PDB file of C-alpha atoms in Angstrom:
ATOM      1  CA  UNK A  23      37.284   4.212-137.967  1.00 41.00           C
ATOM      2  CA  UNK A  24      35.105   5.293-140.859  1.00 41.00           C
ATOM      3  CA  UNK A  25      35.629   6.967-144.137  1.00 38.00           C
ATOM      4  CA  UNK A  26      34.746   7.432-147.747  1.00 36.00           C
ATOM      5  CA  UNK A  27      31.107   6.883-146.762  1.00 37.00           C
ATOM      6  CA  UNK A  28      28.522   7.218-149.504  1.00 34.00           C
ATOM      7  CA  UNK A  29      24.892   6.172-149.778  1.00 35.00           C
ATOM      8  CA  UNK A  30      23.200   4.710-152.819  1.00 29.00           C
ATOM      9  CA  UNK A  31      19.576   5.079-151.665  1.00 32.00           C
ATOM     10  CA  UNK A  32      17.117   7.505-153.236  1.00 30.00           C
ATOM     11  CA  UNK A  33      14.603   9.850-151.700  1.00 32.00           C
ATOM     12  CA  UNK A  34      15.715  10.107-148.067  1.00 35.00           C
ATOM     13  CA  UNK A  35      16.123  13.539-146.549  1.00 35.00           C
ATOM     14  CA  UNK A  36      18.739  13.998-143.829  1.00 37.00           C
ATOM     15  CA  UNK A  37      17.396  16.810-141.670  1.00 39.00           C
ATOM     16  CA  UNK A  38      20.580  17.788-139.880  1.00 39.00           C
ATOM     17  CA  UNK A  39      20.186  21.577-140.003  1.00 40.00           C
ATOM     18  CA  UNK A  40      20.630  22.816-136.473  1.00 40.00           C
ATOM     19  CA  UNK A  41      18.327  25.316-134.820  1.00 40.00           C
ATOM     20  CA  UNK A  42      18.922  26.984-131.496  1.00 40.00           C
ATOM     21  CA  UNK A  43      21.202  29.481-129.858  1.00 40.00           C
ATOM     22  CA  UNK A  44      23.658  31.325-132.114  1.00 46.00           C
ATOM     23  CA  UNK A  45      26.190  33.794-130.715  1.00 53.00           C
ATOM     24  CA  UNK A  46      27.105  36.869-132.730  1.00 59.00           C
ATOM     25  CA  UNK A  47      30.528  38.410-132.057  1.00 62.00           C
ATOM     26  CA  UNK A  48      31.500  41.686-133.807  1.00 58.00           C
ATOM     27  CA  UNK A  49      35.283  41.849-133.994  1.00 57.00           C
ATOM     28  CA  UNK A  50      36.511  45.245-135.176  1.00 53.00           C
ATOM     29  CA  UNK A  51      35.763  48.455-137.078  1.00 60.00           C
ATOM     30  CA  UNK A  52      34.405  46.597-140.130  1.00 64.00           C
ATOM     31  CA  UNK A  53      31.811  44.967-137.841  1.00 89.00           C
ATOM     32  CA  UNK A  54      32.920  41.476-138.733  1.00 92.00           C
ATOM     33  CA  UNK A  55      30.325  39.144-137.287  1.00 93.00           C
ATOM     34  CA  UNK A  56      30.836  35.510-136.287  1.00 92.00           C
ATOM     35  CA  UNK A  57      27.666  33.494-135.734  1.00 90.00           C
ATOM     36  CA  UNK A  58      28.424  30.455-133.601  1.00 86.00           C
ATOM     37  CA  UNK A  59      25.966  27.562-133.885  1.00 83.00           C
ATOM     38  CA  UNK A  60      27.922  24.977-131.944  1.00 81.00           C
ATOM     39  CA  UNK A  61      30.833  24.750-129.515  1.00 84.00           C
ATOM     40  CA  UNK A  62      31.654  21.122-128.792  1.00 88.00           C
ATOM     41  CA  UNK A  63      34.547  19.956-126.623  1.00 90.00           C
ATOM     42  CA  UNK A  64      36.537  17.062-128.073  1.00 95.00           C
ATOM     43  CA  UNK A  65      36.465  14.442-125.313  1.00 96.00           C
ATOM     44  CA  UNK A  66      39.156  12.077-126.607  1.00 95.00           C
ATOM     45  CA  UNK A  67      42.919  12.665-126.610  1.00 90.00           C
ATOM     46  CA  UNK A  68      43.895  10.778-129.756  1.00 90.00           C
ATOM     47  CA  UNK A  69      42.355   9.528-132.980  1.00 91.00           C
ATOM     48  CA  UNK A  70      39.313  10.955-134.750  1.00 94.00           C
ATOM     49  CA  UNK A  71      37.608  13.828-132.900  1.00 97.00           C
ATOM     50  CA  UNK A  72      34.731  12.637-130.701  1.00 97.00           C
ATOM     51  CA  UNK A  73      32.269  15.125-129.196  1.00 95.00           C
ATOM     52  CA  UNK A  74      29.560  14.927-126.554  1.00 92.00           C
ATOM     53  CA  UNK A  75      25.897  15.051-127.651  1.00 90.00           C
ATOM     54  CA  UNK A  76      22.424  13.971-126.594  1.00 92.00           C
ATOM     55  CA  UNK A  77      19.879  11.922-128.567  1.00 95.00           C
ATOM     56  CA  UNK A  78      16.298  11.646-127.326  1.00 96.00           C
ATOM     57  CA  UNK A  79      17.521  12.585-123.852  1.00 93.00           C
ATOM     58  CA  UNK A  80      20.329  10.007-123.798  1.00 96.00           C
ATOM     59  CA  UNK A  81      23.911  11.289-123.325  1.00 95.00           C
ATOM     60  CA  UNK A  82      26.044   9.963-126.192  1.00 96.00           C
ATOM     61  CA  UNK A  83      29.272  10.603-128.067  1.00 97.00           C
ATOM     62  CA  UNK A  84      29.571  11.132-131.831  1.00 95.00           C
ATOM     63  CA  UNK A  85      32.549  11.154-134.191  1.00 96.00           C
ATOM     64  CA  UNK A  86      33.080  14.289-136.300  1.00 96.00           C
ATOM     65  CA  UNK A  87      33.718  12.793-139.749  1.00 94.00           C
ATOM     66  CA  UNK A  88      34.407  15.119-142.692  1.00 94.00           C
ATOM     67  CA  UNK A  89      34.838  12.109-145.002  1.00 91.00           C
ATOM     68  CA  UNK A  90      31.333  10.731-144.478  1.00 88.00           C
ATOM     69  CA  UNK A  91      28.580  11.712-146.888  1.00 86.00           C
ATOM     70  CA  UNK A  92      25.796  11.346-144.318  1.00 85.00           C
ATOM     71  CA  UNK A  93      25.450  11.289-140.578  1.00 88.00           C
ATOM     72  CA  UNK A  94      24.961   7.807-139.161  1.00 92.00           C
ATOM     73  CA  UNK A  95      23.605   6.095-136.073  1.00 96.00           C
ATOM     74  CA  UNK A  96      24.819   2.519-135.499  1.00 95.00           C
ATOM     75  CA  UNK A  97      22.111  -0.090-136.020  1.00 93.00           C
ATOM     76  CA  UNK A  98      22.604  -1.588-132.551  1.00 95.00           C
ATOM     77  CA  UNK A  99      21.631   1.770-131.002  1.00 97.00           C
ATOM     78  CA  UNK A 100      18.209   2.080-132.674  1.00 97.00           C
ATOM     79  CA  UNK A 101      16.255   0.517-129.790  1.00 97.00           C
ATOM     80  CA  UNK A 102      18.327   1.843-126.838  1.00 97.00           C
ATOM     81  CA  UNK A 103      17.954   5.412-128.134  1.00 97.00           C
ATOM     82  CA  UNK A 104      14.239   5.027-128.853  1.00 97.00           C
ATOM     83  CA  UNK A 105      14.526   5.720-132.583  1.00 97.00           C
ATOM     84  CA  UNK A 106      11.561   5.107-134.864  1.00 96.00           C
ATOM     85  CA  UNK A 107      12.394   3.115-138.018  1.00 96.00           C
ATOM     86  CA  UNK A 108      10.894   4.819-141.076  1.00 95.00           C
ATOM     87  CA  UNK A 109      11.945   2.242-143.664  1.00 92.00           C
ATOM     88  CA  UNK A 110      14.821   1.009-145.821  1.00 87.00           C
ATOM     89  CA  UNK A 111      17.220   3.634-147.182  1.00 83.00           C
ATOM     90  CA  UNK A 112      19.581   1.700-149.441  1.00 76.00           C
ATOM     91  CA  UNK A 113      23.152   0.474-149.194  1.00 71.00           C
ATOM     92  CA  UNK A 114      26.197   2.340-147.943  1.00 70.00           C
ATOM     93  CA  UNK A 115      29.764   1.748-149.029  1.00 61.00           C
ATOM     94  CA  UNK A 116      32.904   2.669-147.114  1.00 59.00           C
ATOM     95  CA  UNK A 117      36.428   1.481-146.437  1.00 57.00           C
ATOM     96  CA  UNK A 118      36.103  -2.183-145.480  1.00 53.00           C
ATOM     97  CA  UNK A 119      32.798  -3.007-147.161  1.00 59.00           C
ATOM     98  CA  UNK A 120      29.131  -2.126-147.382  1.00 66.00           C
ATOM     99  CA  UNK A 121      25.763  -2.937-145.849  1.00 72.00           C
ATOM    100  CA  UNK A 122      22.073  -2.057-146.031  1.00 82.00           C
ATOM    101  CA  UNK A 123      20.822   0.932-144.081  1.00 90.00           C
ATOM    102  CA  UNK A 124      17.545   2.226-142.649  1.00 93.00           C
ATOM    103  CA  UNK A 125      16.010   5.665-142.272  1.00 93.00           C
ATOM    104  CA  UNK A 126      15.144   6.483-138.659  1.00 95.00           C
ATOM    105  CA  UNK A 127      13.430   9.389-136.897  1.00 94.00           C
ATOM    106  CA  UNK A 128      15.191  11.256-134.089  1.00 94.00           C
ATOM    107  CA  UNK A 129      12.934  13.276-131.785  1.00 95.00           C
ATOM    108  CA  UNK A 130      15.679  15.513-130.410  1.00 91.00           C
ATOM    109  CA  UNK A 131      19.419  15.989-130.689  1.00 86.00           C
ATOM    110  CA  UNK A 132      21.537  18.333-128.585  1.00 85.00           C
ATOM    111  CA  UNK A 133      25.067  19.320-129.559  1.00 75.00           C
ATOM    112  CA  UNK A 134      26.559  22.195-127.639  1.00 74.00           C
ATOM    113  CA  UNK A 135      24.150  25.163-127.664  1.00 74.00           C
ATOM    114  CA  UNK A 136      22.232  23.852-130.714  1.00 75.00           C
ATOM    115  CA  UNK A 137      19.234  21.588-130.904  1.00 79.00           C
ATOM    116  CA  UNK A 138      17.314  19.812-133.664  1.00 77.00           C
ATOM    117  CA  UNK A 139      13.941  18.114-133.366  1.00 88.00           C
ATOM    118  CA  UNK A 140      11.913  15.635-135.410  1.00 89.00           C
ATOM    119  CA  UNK A 141      14.246  14.828-138.272  1.00 82.00           C
ATOM    120  CA  UNK A 142      15.380  11.812-140.261  1.00 85.00           C
ATOM    121  CA  UNK A 143      18.805  10.201-140.103  1.00 88.00           C
ATOM    122  CA  UNK A 144      20.421   7.028-141.385  1.00 93.00           C
ATOM    123  CA  UNK A 145      21.032   3.950-139.252  1.00 95.00           C
ATOM    124  CA  UNK A 146      23.884   1.742-140.447  1.00 91.00           C
ATOM    125  CA  UNK A 147      27.286   0.473-139.422  1.00 86.00           C
ATOM    126  CA  UNK A 148      28.707  -0.873-136.200  1.00 85.00           C
ATOM    127  CA  UNK A 149      29.634   1.468-133.360  1.00 91.00           C
ATOM    128  CA  UNK A 150      30.429  -0.287-130.099  1.00 85.00           C
ATOM    129  CA  UNK A 151      33.126   1.683-128.299  1.00 92.00           C
ATOM    130  CA  UNK A 152      32.651   4.142-125.441  1.00 94.00           C
ATOM    131  CA  UNK A 153      34.577   7.087-124.003  1.00 95.00           C
ATOM    132  CA  UNK A 154      34.308   8.743-120.613  1.00 93.00           C
ATOM    133  CA  UNK A 155      31.323   6.533-119.882  1.00 94.00           C
ATOM    134  CA  UNK A 156      29.495   7.634-123.057  1.00 97.00           C
ATOM    135  CA  UNK A 157      28.664   5.180-125.850  1.00 97.00           C
ATOM    136  CA  UNK A 158      29.952   6.226-129.284  1.00 97.00           C
ATOM    137  CA  UNK A 159      26.716   5.703-131.204  1.00 97.00           C
ATOM    138  CA  UNK A 160      27.539   7.145-134.638  1.00 95.00           C
ATOM    139  CA  UNK A 161      28.979  10.081-136.509  1.00 93.00           C
ATOM    140  CA  UNK A 162      28.268  13.529-137.830  1.00 90.00           C
ATOM    141  CA  UNK A 163      28.873  13.550-141.581  1.00 90.00           C
ATOM    142  CA  UNK A 164      29.094  16.116-144.312  1.00 87.00           C
ATOM    143  CA  UNK A 165      25.322  16.602-144.609  1.00 85.00           C
ATOM    144  CA  UNK A 166      25.536  18.321-141.221  1.00 84.00           C
ATOM    145  CA  UNK A 167      29.006  19.879-141.349  1.00 89.00           C
ATOM    146  CA  UNK A 168      28.613  21.437-144.817  1.00 89.00           C
ATOM    147  CA  UNK A 169      26.023  23.882-143.463  1.00 87.00           C
ATOM    148  CA  UNK A 170      28.768  25.737-141.588  1.00 91.00           C
ATOM    149  CA  UNK A 171      32.388  26.698-141.521  1.00 95.00           C
ATOM    150  CA  UNK A 172      33.756  23.893-139.381  1.00 96.00           C
ATOM    151  CA  UNK A 173      36.698  24.646-137.105  1.00 96.00           C
ATOM    152  CA  UNK A 174      38.359  21.471-135.852  1.00 97.00           C
ATOM    153  CA  UNK A 175      40.979  22.291-133.246  1.00 96.00           C
ATOM    154  CA  UNK A 176      42.498  19.046-132.022  1.00 95.00           C
ATOM    155  CA  UNK A 177      45.384  20.766-130.137  1.00 94.00           C
ATOM    156  CA  UNK A 178      42.858  22.743-128.048  1.00 94.00           C
ATOM    157  CA  UNK A 179      40.201  19.991-127.983  1.00 94.00           C
ATOM    158  CA  UNK A 180      37.219  21.824-129.474  1.00 93.00           C
ATOM    159  CA  UNK A 181      35.011  21.809-132.587  1.00 93.00           C
ATOM    160  CA  UNK A 182      33.194  25.003-133.559  1.00 92.00           C
ATOM    161  CA  UNK A 183      30.443  25.470-136.145  1.00 90.00           C
ATOM    162  CA  UNK A 184      30.319  29.068-137.338  1.00 92.00           C
ATOM    163  CA  UNK A 185      29.166  31.434-140.081  1.00 92.00           C
ATOM    164  CA  UNK A 186      30.885  34.748-140.760  1.00 93.00           C
ATOM    165  CA  UNK A 187      29.637  38.014-142.228  1.00 93.00           C
ATOM    166  CA  UNK A 188      31.508  41.157-143.396  1.00 93.00           C
ATOM    167  CA  UNK A 189      34.862  39.827-142.205  1.00 92.00           C
ATOM    168  CA  UNK A 190      38.055  41.056-143.934  1.00 90.00           C
ATOM    169  CA  UNK A 191      39.819  37.830-142.922  1.00 91.00           C
ATOM    170  CA  UNK A 192      38.576  34.345-143.836  1.00 94.00           C
ATOM    171  CA  UNK A 193      39.691  33.205-140.358  1.00 94.00           C
ATOM    172  CA  UNK A 194      38.590  36.023-138.031  1.00 92.00           C
ATOM    173  CA  UNK A 195      40.156  35.850-134.615  1.00 88.00           C
ATOM    174  CA  UNK A 196      43.150  33.810-135.746  1.00 91.00           C
ATOM    175  CA  UNK A 197      46.562  35.440-135.657  1.00 82.00           C
ATOM    176  CA  UNK A 198      50.154  34.621-136.513  1.00 79.00           C
ATOM    177  CA  UNK A 199      51.082  32.218-139.328  1.00 92.00           C
ATOM    178  CA  UNK A 200      48.253  30.506-141.261  1.00 97.00           C
ATOM    179  CA  UNK A 201      48.671  27.968-144.093  1.00 98.00           C
ATOM    180  CA  UNK A 202      46.298  28.262-147.066  1.00 97.00           C
ATOM    181  CA  UNK A 203      45.468  25.004-148.865  1.00 98.00           C
ATOM    182  CA  UNK A 204      43.456  24.915-152.099  1.00 98.00           C
ATOM    183  CA  UNK A 205      40.449  22.575-151.975  1.00 97.00           C
ATOM    184  CA  UNK A 206      37.236  21.828-153.862  1.00 95.00           C
ATOM    185  CA  UNK A 207      33.730  20.893-152.724  1.00 91.00           C
ATOM    186  CA  UNK A 208      32.270  19.114-155.741  1.00 81.00           C
ATOM    187  CA  UNK A 209      28.496  18.462-155.439  1.00 82.00           C
ATOM    188  CA  UNK A 210      28.983  15.196-157.338  1.00 76.00           C
ATOM    189  CA  UNK A 211      31.176  14.080-154.431  1.00 74.00           C
ATOM    190  CA  UNK A 212      28.660  15.201-151.821  1.00 73.00           C
ATOM    191  CA  UNK A 213      30.552  18.452-151.051  1.00 81.00           C
ATOM    192  CA  UNK A 214      33.339  16.610-149.284  1.00 89.00           C
ATOM    193  CA  UNK A 215      36.597  18.530-148.943  1.00 95.00           C
ATOM    194  CA  UNK A 216      38.896  17.361-151.769  1.00 95.00           C
ATOM    195  CA  UNK A 217      42.498  18.419-152.269  1.00 97.00           C
ATOM    196  CA  UNK A 218      45.732  17.453-153.970  1.00 97.00           C
ATOM    197  CA  UNK A 219      48.580  16.078-151.871  1.00 98.00           C
ATOM    198  CA  UNK A 220      52.016  14.835-152.837  1.00 98.00           C
ATOM    199  CA  UNK A 221      53.554  11.615-151.568  1.00 99.00           C
ATOM    200  CA  UNK A 222      57.288  11.269-152.222  1.00 98.00           C
ATOM    201  CA  UNK A 223      56.782  14.134-154.697  1.00 98.00           C
ATOM    202  CA  UNK A 224      53.981  12.382-156.642  1.00 98.00           C
ATOM    203  CA  UNK A 225      50.560  14.075-156.810  1.00 98.00           C
ATOM    204  CA  UNK A 226      47.459  12.246-155.578  1.00 98.00           C
ATOM    205  CA  UNK A 227      43.796  13.141-155.057  1.00 96.00           C
ATOM    206  CA  UNK A 228      42.815  13.191-151.395  1.00 97.00           C
ATOM    207  CA  UNK A 229      39.708  13.552-149.260  1.00 95.00           C
ATOM    208  CA  UNK A 230      39.966  15.294-145.896  1.00 96.00           C
ATOM    209  CA  UNK A 231      38.639  12.582-143.607  1.00 95.00           C
ATOM    210  CA  UNK A 232      38.686  13.309-139.890  1.00 96.00           C
ATOM    211  CA  UNK A 233      36.794  10.055-139.330  1.00 92.00           C
ATOM    212  CA  UNK A 234      39.890   8.084-140.289  1.00 92.00           C
ATOM    213  CA  UNK A 235      42.379   7.860-137.439  1.00 92.00           C
ATOM    214  CA  UNK A 236      45.262   7.269-139.863  1.00 93.00           C
ATOM    215  CA  UNK A 237      45.981   8.640-143.320  1.00 96.00           C
ATOM    216  CA  UNK A 238      45.194   5.884-145.845  1.00 96.00           C
ATOM    217  CA  UNK A 239      46.544   5.521-149.373  1.00 97.00           C
ATOM    218  CA  UNK A 240      45.824   2.938-152.041  1.00 96.00           C
ATOM    219  CA  UNK A 241      48.251   0.317-153.330  1.00 96.00           C
ATOM    220  CA  UNK A 242      48.228   2.086-156.689  1.00 97.00           C
ATOM    221  CA  UNK A 243      49.158   5.414-155.105  1.00 98.00           C
ATOM    222  CA  UNK A 244      51.963   3.791-153.135  1.00 98.00           C
ATOM    223  CA  UNK A 245      53.267   2.205-156.347  1.00 98.00           C
ATOM    224  CA  UNK A 246      53.312   5.602-158.085  1.00 97.00           C
ATOM    225  CA  UNK A 247      55.306   6.910-155.121  1.00 98.00           C
ATOM    226  CA  UNK A 248      57.949   4.236-155.700  1.00 98.00           C
ATOM    227  CA  UNK A 249      56.783   1.614-153.194  1.00 98.00           C
ATOM    228  CA  UNK A 250      56.471  -1.972-154.429  1.00 96.00           C
ATOM    229  CA  UNK A 251      54.564  -4.891-152.937  1.00 93.00           C
ATOM    230  CA  UNK A 252      57.885  -6.484-152.046  1.00 96.00           C
ATOM    231  CA  UNK A 253      58.762  -3.397-150.012  1.00 97.00           C
ATOM    232  CA  UNK A 254      55.387  -3.509-148.271  1.00 97.00           C
ATOM    233  CA  UNK A 255      56.000  -7.110-147.235  1.00 95.00           C
ATOM    234  CA  UNK A 256      58.817  -5.825-145.039  1.00 97.00           C
ATOM    235  CA  UNK A 257      56.506  -3.373-143.234  1.00 97.00           C
ATOM    236  CA  UNK A 258      54.340  -3.799-140.143  1.00 96.00           C
ATOM    237  CA  UNK A 259      50.922  -5.223-141.022  1.00 96.00           C
ATOM    238  CA  UNK A 260      47.628  -4.927-139.165  1.00 93.00           C
ATOM    239  CA  UNK A 261      43.910  -5.323-139.699  1.00 86.00           C
ATOM    240  CA  UNK A 262      41.845  -2.156-140.119  1.00 76.00           C
ATOM    241  CA  UNK A 263      38.080  -1.736-139.937  1.00 68.00           C
ATOM    242  CA  UNK A 264      35.701   0.582-141.712  1.00 61.00           C
ATOM    243  CA  UNK A 265      32.279   1.710-140.537  1.00 54.00           C
ATOM    244  CA  UNK A 266      30.814  -1.715-141.377  1.00 54.00           C
ATOM    245  CA  UNK A 267      33.530  -3.316-139.265  1.00 57.00           C
ATOM    246  CA  UNK A 268      34.679  -5.644-142.022  1.00 67.00           C
ATOM    247  CA  UNK A 269      38.453  -6.215-141.679  1.00 75.00           C
ATOM    248  CA  UNK A 270      40.977  -5.250-144.330  1.00 80.00           C
ATOM    249  CA  UNK A 271      44.729  -5.753-144.477  1.00 90.00           C
ATOM    250  CA  UNK A 272      46.785  -2.622-143.887  1.00 95.00           C
ATOM    251  CA  UNK A 273      50.520  -2.039-144.380  1.00 97.00           C
ATOM    252  CA  UNK A 274      52.264   0.742-142.456  1.00 97.00           C
ATOM    253  CA  UNK A 275      55.021   2.122-144.671  1.00 98.00           C
ATOM    254  CA  UNK A 276      57.506   4.924-143.974  1.00 98.00           C
ATOM    255  CA  UNK A 277      57.389   7.491-146.795  1.00 99.00           C
ATOM    256  CA  UNK A 278      59.980  10.207-147.317  1.00 98.00           C
ATOM    257  CA  UNK A 279      57.512  13.088-147.626  1.00 98.00           C
ATOM    258  CA  UNK A 280      53.831  13.972-147.474  1.00 98.00           C
ATOM    259  CA  UNK A 281      52.992  17.459-148.780  1.00 98.00           C
ATOM    260  CA  UNK A 282      49.670  19.135-147.939  1.00 98.00           C
ATOM    261  CA  UNK A 283      49.743  22.587-149.498  1.00 97.00           C
ATOM    262  CA  UNK A 284      52.938  24.187-148.229  1.00 97.00           C
ATOM    263  CA  UNK A 285      53.034  21.906-145.172  1.00 98.00           C
ATOM    264  CA  UNK A 286      55.654  19.170-145.589  1.00 98.00           C
ATOM    265  CA  UNK A 287      55.867  16.118-143.322  1.00 98.00           C
ATOM    266  CA  UNK A 288      59.139  14.165-143.440  1.00 98.00           C
ATOM    267  CA  UNK A 289      59.620  10.459-142.723  1.00 98.00           C
ATOM    268  CA  UNK A 290      55.904   9.922-142.246  1.00 97.00           C
ATOM    269  CA  UNK A 291      54.297   6.507-141.805  1.00 97.00           C
ATOM    270  CA  UNK A 292      51.137   6.073-143.903  1.00 98.00           C
ATOM    271  CA  UNK A 293      48.679   3.180-144.032  1.00 97.00           C
ATOM    272  CA  UNK A 294      48.476   1.369-147.378  1.00 97.00           C
ATOM    273  CA  UNK A 295      45.286  -0.563-148.283  1.00 94.00           C
ATOM    274  CA  UNK A 296      44.067  -2.203-151.480  1.00 91.00           C
ATOM    275  CA  UNK A 297      41.392   0.329-152.360  1.00 88.00           C
ATOM    276  CA  UNK A 298      39.590   3.445-151.141  1.00 86.00           C
ATOM    277  CA  UNK A 299      36.138   4.438-152.446  1.00 76.00           C
ATOM    278  CA  UNK A 300      36.403   7.387-154.862  1.00 71.00           C
ATOM    279  CA  UNK A 301      39.982   8.493-154.329  1.00 85.00           C
ATOM    280  CA  UNK A 302      43.661   7.847-153.815  1.00 95.00           C
ATOM    281  CA  UNK A 303      44.159   9.146-150.270  1.00 97.00           C
ATOM    282  CA  UNK A 304      42.123   9.682-147.116  1.00 95.00           C
ATOM    283  CA  UNK A 305      43.874  12.434-145.179  1.00 97.00           C
ATOM    284  CA  UNK A 306      43.132  11.347-141.631  1.00 96.00           C
ATOM    285  CA  UNK A 307      43.123  12.951-138.216  1.00 96.00           C
ATOM    286  CA  UNK A 308      46.791  12.046-137.672  1.00 95.00           C
ATOM    287  CA  UNK A 309      47.580  14.929-140.061  1.00 92.00           C
ATOM    288  CA  UNK A 310      45.711  17.266-137.683  1.00 94.00           C
ATOM    289  CA  UNK A 311      47.431  16.243-134.471  1.00 93.00           C
ATOM    290  CA  UNK A 312      49.338  19.542-134.248  1.00 95.00           C
ATOM    291  CA  UNK A 313      47.045  21.724-136.396  1.00 97.00           C
ATOM    292  CA  UNK A 314      43.710  23.414-136.109  1.00 97.00           C
ATOM    293  CA  UNK A 315      41.698  23.599-139.338  1.00 98.00           C
ATOM    294  CA  UNK A 316      39.156  26.134-140.590  1.00 98.00           C
ATOM    295  CA  UNK A 317      37.086  24.271-143.184  1.00 96.00           C
ATOM    296  CA  UNK A 318      34.960  26.691-145.178  1.00 92.00           C
ATOM    297  CA  UNK A 319      32.727  25.950-148.128  1.00 86.00           C
ATOM    298  CA  UNK A 320      34.886  27.833-150.641  1.00 90.00           C
ATOM    299  CA  UNK A 321      38.099  26.953-152.414  1.00 94.00           C
ATOM    300  CA  UNK A 322      40.464  27.247-149.462  1.00 96.00           C
ATOM    301  CA  UNK A 323      41.212  25.339-146.284  1.00 97.00           C
ATOM    302  CA  UNK A 324      43.158  27.088-143.536  1.00 98.00           C
ATOM    303  CA  UNK A 325      45.526  25.362-141.125  1.00 98.00           C
ATOM    304  CA  UNK A 326      47.475  26.695-138.175  1.00 98.00           C
ATOM    305  CA  UNK A 327      50.190  24.824-136.283  1.00 97.00           C
ATOM    306  CA  UNK A 328      49.720  24.664-132.524  1.00 95.00           C
ATOM    307  CA  UNK A 329      52.970  26.592-131.971  1.00 94.00           C
ATOM    308  CA  UNK A 330      51.550  29.477-134.060  1.00 94.00           C
ATOM    309  CA  UNK A 331      48.314  29.801-132.081  1.00 92.00           C
ATOM    310  CA  UNK A 332      48.596  33.023-130.051  1.00 87.00           C
ATOM    311  CA  UNK A 333      48.707  32.510-126.265  1.00 87.00           C
ATOM    312  CA  UNK A 334      45.749  34.911-125.836  1.00 88.00           C
ATOM    313  CA  UNK A 335      43.558  32.882-128.204  1.00 87.00           C
ATOM    314  CA  UNK A 336      40.344  32.005-126.272  1.00 82.00           C
ATOM    315  CA  UNK A 337      40.460  28.317-127.199  1.00 82.00           C
ATOM    316  CA  UNK A 338      44.141  28.107-126.291  1.00 83.00           C
ATOM    317  CA  UNK A 339      43.490  29.747-122.917  1.00 80.00           C
ATOM    318  CA  UNK A 340      40.541  27.417-122.258  1.00 77.00           C
ATOM    319  CA  UNK A 341      42.667  24.356-123.033  1.00 73.00           C
ATOM    320  CA  UNK A 342      45.463  25.334-120.640  1.00 66.00           C
TER     321      UNK A 342
END
């Protein structure tokens, strides 16, 4: 639905640091401590993770989007949510096109046990869908998520925002088999989670983008993987939309392999588009359908398949 979002404006401050209740859980003789700043149920059953929130007292839903530089509120929701317009911010660019944006003031935002008050955000893009009676009014981007370790557990339908201290394991509380994937968080790319993947054995630069329902790759990347335009003409074709809701042509091609670290997907259908801002691949939420991810701010991303999650895991028990 979104992805590759970046902003070209200068001087705006996105005040997304959460204040409020934080739970501290010592977990063993080393006194490992886990500070939990948010526990947010995922309220949709497919696609990008959507969580429940409140803005200025209005119940809303927001997409959790690791590929977005900034958090956004759709322009059509400025008046219904009672947001104060502070002024022009600049232009944003994502998959599907770009548009001008505005800085707005939010009086209060509730997300799980956390709350923020009196801060600036960006209003841009088109968000018109709803879920469980809640309007999807925007997204939480990397300006918010990068303040925490973000645990996105699609199999168990929960997003957690945590910080850890004095823990011998980078994923305290997880057991069984865990995949370690090398990543970077380059400040010049707004600290988004970047990694190398292989498509049909050919390396490509990817951005972890939970805001994209499907994994997207560029025409150039598909060509390097041995897929020609003539081959794509034989594939299913659809229209896709970015955050600005401008349509783009998308081909759905069956690739032999997609490798993410030591995880290998066989006979996987990926979406091929002409171009993606700043990269070759957007690794979408379809990759996470059977995995929970622990996204830290260091050089490693941790993934665990749903069949490897212990049955006594609290999130697994809550989901059953």
